[in-house]
mmCIF file of C-alpha atoms in Angstrom:
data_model
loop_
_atom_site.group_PDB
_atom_site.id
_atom_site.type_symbol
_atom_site.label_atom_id
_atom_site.label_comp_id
_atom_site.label_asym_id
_atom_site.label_seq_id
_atom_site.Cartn_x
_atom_site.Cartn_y
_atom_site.Cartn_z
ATOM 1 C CA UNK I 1 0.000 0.000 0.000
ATOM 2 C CA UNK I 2 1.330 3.243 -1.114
ATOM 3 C CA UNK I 3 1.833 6.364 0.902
ATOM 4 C CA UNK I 4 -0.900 8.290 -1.227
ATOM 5 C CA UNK I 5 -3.214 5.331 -0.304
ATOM 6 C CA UNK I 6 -2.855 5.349 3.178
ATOM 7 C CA UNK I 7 -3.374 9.280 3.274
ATOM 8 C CA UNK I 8 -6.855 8.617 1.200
ATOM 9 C CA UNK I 9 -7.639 6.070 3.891
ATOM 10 C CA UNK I 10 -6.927 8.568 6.624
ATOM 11 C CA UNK I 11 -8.646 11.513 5.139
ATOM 12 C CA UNK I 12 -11.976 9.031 4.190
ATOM 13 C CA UNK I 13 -12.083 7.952 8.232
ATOM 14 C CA UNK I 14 -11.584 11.409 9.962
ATOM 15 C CA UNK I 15 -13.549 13.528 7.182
ATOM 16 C CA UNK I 16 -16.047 14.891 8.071
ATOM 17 C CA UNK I 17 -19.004 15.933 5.930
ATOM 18 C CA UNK I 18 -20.368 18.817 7.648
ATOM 19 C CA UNK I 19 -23.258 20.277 5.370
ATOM 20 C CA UNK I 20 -24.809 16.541 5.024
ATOM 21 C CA UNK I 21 -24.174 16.200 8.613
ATOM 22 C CA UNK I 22 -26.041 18.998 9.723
ATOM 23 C CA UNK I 23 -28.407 20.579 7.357
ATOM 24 C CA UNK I 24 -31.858 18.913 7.004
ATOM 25 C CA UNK I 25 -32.280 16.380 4.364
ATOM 26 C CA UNK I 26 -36.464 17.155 4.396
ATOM 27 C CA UNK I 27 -38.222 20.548 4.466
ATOM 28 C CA UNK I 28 -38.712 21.187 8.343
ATOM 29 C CA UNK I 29 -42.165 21.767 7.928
ATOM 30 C CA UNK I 30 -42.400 17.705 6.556
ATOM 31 C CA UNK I 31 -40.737 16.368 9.471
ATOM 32 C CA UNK I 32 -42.458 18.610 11.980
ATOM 33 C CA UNK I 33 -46.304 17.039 10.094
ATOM 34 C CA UNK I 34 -44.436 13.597 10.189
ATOM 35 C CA UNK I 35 -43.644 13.784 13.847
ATOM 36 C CA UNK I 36 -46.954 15.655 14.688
ATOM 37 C CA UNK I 37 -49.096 12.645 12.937
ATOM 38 C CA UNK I 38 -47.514 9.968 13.943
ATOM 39 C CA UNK I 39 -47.498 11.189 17.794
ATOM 40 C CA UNK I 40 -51.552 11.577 17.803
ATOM 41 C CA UNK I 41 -52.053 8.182 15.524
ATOM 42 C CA UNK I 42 -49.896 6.343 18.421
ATOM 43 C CA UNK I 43 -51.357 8.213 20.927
ATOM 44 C CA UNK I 44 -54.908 7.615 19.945
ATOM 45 C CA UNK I 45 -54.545 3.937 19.318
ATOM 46 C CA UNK I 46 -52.653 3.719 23.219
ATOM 47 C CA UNK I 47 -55.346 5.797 24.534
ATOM 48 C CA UNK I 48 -58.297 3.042 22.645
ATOM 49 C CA UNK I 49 -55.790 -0.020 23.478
ATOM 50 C CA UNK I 50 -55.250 0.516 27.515
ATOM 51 C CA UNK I 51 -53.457 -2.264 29.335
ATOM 52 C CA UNK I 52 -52.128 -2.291 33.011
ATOM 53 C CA UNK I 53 -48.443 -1.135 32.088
ATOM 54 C CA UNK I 54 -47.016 -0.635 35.803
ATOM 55 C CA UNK I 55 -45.775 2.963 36.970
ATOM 56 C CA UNK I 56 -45.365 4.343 33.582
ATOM 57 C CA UNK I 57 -48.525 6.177 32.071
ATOM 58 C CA UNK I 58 -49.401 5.736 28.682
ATOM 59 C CA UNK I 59 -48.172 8.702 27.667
ATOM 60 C CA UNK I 60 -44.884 7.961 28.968
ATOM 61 C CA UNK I 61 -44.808 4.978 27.284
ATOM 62 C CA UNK I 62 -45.138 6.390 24.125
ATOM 63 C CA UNK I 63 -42.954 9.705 24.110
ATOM 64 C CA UNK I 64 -39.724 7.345 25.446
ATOM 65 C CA UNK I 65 -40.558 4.902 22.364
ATOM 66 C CA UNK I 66 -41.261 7.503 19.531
ATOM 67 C CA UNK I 67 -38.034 9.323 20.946
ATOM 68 C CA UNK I 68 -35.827 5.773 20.715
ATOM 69 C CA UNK I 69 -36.923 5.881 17.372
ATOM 70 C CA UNK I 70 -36.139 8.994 16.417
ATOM 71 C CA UNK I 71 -33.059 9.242 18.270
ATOM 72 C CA UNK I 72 -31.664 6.088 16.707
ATOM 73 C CA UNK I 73 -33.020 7.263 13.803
ATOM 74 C CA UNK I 74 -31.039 10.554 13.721
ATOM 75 C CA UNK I 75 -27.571 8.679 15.087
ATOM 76 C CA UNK I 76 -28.046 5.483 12.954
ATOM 77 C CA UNK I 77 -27.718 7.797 9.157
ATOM 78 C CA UNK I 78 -31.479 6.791 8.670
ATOM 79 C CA UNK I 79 -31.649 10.378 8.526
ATOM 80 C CA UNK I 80 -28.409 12.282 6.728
ATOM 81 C CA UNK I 81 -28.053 14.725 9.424
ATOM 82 C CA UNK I 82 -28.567 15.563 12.795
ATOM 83 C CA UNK I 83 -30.737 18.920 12.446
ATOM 84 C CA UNK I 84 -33.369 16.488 11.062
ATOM 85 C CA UNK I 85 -33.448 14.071 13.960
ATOM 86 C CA UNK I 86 -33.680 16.622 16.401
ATOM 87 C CA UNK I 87 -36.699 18.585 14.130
ATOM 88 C CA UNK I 88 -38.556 15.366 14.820
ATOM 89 C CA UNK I 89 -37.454 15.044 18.561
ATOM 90 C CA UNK I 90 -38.621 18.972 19.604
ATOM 91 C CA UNK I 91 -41.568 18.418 17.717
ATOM 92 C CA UNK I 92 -42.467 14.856 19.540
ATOM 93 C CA UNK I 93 -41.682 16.523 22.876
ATOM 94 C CA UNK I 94 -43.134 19.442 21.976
ATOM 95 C CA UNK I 95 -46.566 17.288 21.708
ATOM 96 C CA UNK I 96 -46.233 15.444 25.036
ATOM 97 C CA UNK I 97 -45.677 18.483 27.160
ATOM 98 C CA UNK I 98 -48.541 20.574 25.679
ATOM 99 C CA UNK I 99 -50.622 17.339 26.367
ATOM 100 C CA UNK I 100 -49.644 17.791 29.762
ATOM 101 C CA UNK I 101 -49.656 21.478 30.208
ATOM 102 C CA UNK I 102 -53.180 20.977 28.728
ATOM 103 C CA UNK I 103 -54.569 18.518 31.078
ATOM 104 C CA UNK I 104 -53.139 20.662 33.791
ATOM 105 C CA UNK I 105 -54.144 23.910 33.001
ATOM 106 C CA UNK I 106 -58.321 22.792 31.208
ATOM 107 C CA UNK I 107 -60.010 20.071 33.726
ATOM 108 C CA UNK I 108 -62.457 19.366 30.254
ATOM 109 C CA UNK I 109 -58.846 18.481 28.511
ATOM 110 C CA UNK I 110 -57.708 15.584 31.585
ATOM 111 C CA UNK I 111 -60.389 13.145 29.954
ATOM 112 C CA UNK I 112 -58.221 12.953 26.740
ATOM 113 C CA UNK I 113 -55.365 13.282 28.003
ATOM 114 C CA UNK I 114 -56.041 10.383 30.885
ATOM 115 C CA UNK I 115 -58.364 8.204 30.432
ATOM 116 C CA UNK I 116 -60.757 8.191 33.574
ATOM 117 C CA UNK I 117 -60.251 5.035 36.034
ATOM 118 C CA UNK I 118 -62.075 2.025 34.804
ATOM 119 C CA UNK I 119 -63.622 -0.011 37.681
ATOM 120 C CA UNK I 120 -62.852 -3.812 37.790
ATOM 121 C CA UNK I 121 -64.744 -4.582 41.108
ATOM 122 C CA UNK I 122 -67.400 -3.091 43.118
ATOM 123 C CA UNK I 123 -68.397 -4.419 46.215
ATOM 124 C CA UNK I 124 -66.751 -7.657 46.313
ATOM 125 C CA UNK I 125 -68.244 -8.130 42.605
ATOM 126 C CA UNK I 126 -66.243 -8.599 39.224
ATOM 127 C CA UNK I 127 -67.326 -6.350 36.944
ATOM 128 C CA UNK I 128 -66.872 -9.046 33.805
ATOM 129 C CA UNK I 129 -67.850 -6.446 31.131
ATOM 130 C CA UNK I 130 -64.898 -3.894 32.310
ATOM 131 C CA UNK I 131 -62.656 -6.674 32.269
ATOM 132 C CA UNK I 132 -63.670 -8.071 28.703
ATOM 133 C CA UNK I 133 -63.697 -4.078 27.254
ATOM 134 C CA UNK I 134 -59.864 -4.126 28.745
ATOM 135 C CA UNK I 135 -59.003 -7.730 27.791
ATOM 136 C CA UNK I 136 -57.909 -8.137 31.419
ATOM 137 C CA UNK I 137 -58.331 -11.733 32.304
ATOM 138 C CA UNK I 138 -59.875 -13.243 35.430
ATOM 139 C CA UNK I 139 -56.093 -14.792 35.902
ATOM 140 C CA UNK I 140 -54.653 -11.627 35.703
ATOM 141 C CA UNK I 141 -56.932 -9.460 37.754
ATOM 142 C CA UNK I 142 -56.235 -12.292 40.166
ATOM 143 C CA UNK I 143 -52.781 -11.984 39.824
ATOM 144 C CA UNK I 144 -52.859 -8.333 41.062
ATOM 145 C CA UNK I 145 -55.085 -8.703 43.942
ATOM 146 C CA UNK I 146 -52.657 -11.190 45.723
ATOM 147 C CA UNK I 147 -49.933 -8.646 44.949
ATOM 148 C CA UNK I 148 -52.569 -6.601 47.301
ATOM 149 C CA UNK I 149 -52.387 -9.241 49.520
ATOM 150 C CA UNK I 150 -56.024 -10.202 48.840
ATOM 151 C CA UNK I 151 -57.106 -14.049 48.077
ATOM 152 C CA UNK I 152 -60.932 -13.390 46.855
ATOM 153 C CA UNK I 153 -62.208 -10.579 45.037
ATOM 154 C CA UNK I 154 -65.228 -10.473 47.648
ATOM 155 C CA UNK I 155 -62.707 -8.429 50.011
ATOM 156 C CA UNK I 156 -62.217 -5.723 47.628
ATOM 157 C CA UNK I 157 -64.829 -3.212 48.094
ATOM 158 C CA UNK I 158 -62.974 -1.133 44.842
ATOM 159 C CA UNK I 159 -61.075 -2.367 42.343
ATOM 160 C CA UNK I 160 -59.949 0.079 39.729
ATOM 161 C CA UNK I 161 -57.064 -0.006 36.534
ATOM 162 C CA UNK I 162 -55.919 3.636 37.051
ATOM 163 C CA UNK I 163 -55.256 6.169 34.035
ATOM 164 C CA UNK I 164 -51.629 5.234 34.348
ATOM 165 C CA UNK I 165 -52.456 1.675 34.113
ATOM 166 C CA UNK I 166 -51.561 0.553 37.282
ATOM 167 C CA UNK I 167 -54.756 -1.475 39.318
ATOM 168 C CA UNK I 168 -55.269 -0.284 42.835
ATOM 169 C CA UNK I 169 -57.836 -2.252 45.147
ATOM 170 C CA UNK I 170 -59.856 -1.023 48.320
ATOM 171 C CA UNK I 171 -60.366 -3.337 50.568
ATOM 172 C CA UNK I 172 -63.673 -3.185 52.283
#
């Protein structure tokens, strides 16, 4: 290998291409409707589709995923430069925070926002229809209340799978 090889070989791994590294490769206005549609279609179908999901709220859920995404995106050269992974990334967390603010600030917003508690039993009695609407199982409802230290769903006198999906029981 020549010397005037080596020297290409050099300049090709330390090169940078600055203008393809940080100008936009899409208008901004594209990747600010791209980022804006997709957060609402995810959002929407995670609002429709709630499952018990632990400490994390739906919400949460979905802002760390679409931000994985469009992080790796922006790092992996899926994108050709930066500026256009972090378009998508302001406008993503732009989304979830005015969700947020929103729900704070306008008590008519909180319903979209959170989904109000859906109650799984009242008075010691399983409501089966809540359960099938959340395709909960009887096993799994189960499941929690011994977590609760409870061994029959007659000692709950509230059962409820919270906005954030967690289940919290009263006992009577």
């Amino acid at each position: 290998m020549g010397i005037g090889s080596k020297q290409a070989m050099i300049e090709k791994i330390i090169s940078v291409d600055w203008q393809t590294l940080m100008i936009p490769d899409s208008s901004v206005a594209e990747m600010v409707l791209r980022g804006t549609l997709t957060y609402w279609f995810l959002f929407l179908i995670l609002r429709l589709f709630r499952r018990p999901t632990g400490q994390l709220g739906i919400a949460d859920v979905l802002l760390i995923t679409i931000l994985a995404d469009a992080s790796q995106n922006a790092m992996g050269g899926t994108y050709e430069s930066i500026a256009s992974g972090f378009v998508l990334i302001a406008t993503i967390v732009f989304w979830d925070r005015l969700i947020d603010h929103l729900a704070y600030r306008y008590h008519w917003f909180t319903p979209v926002a959170q989904p109000p508690p859906v109650v799984l039993i009242r008075n010691g009695h399983v409501q089966q229809d809540s359960l099938r609407r959340q395709k909960i199982s009887d096993e799994e409802l189960l499941s929690h209340l011994r977590e609760q230290g409870i061994e029959d769903p007659s000692e709950a006198r509230l059962c409820l799978l919270e906005s954030d999906g967690r289940i919290s029981v009263l006992k009577h």
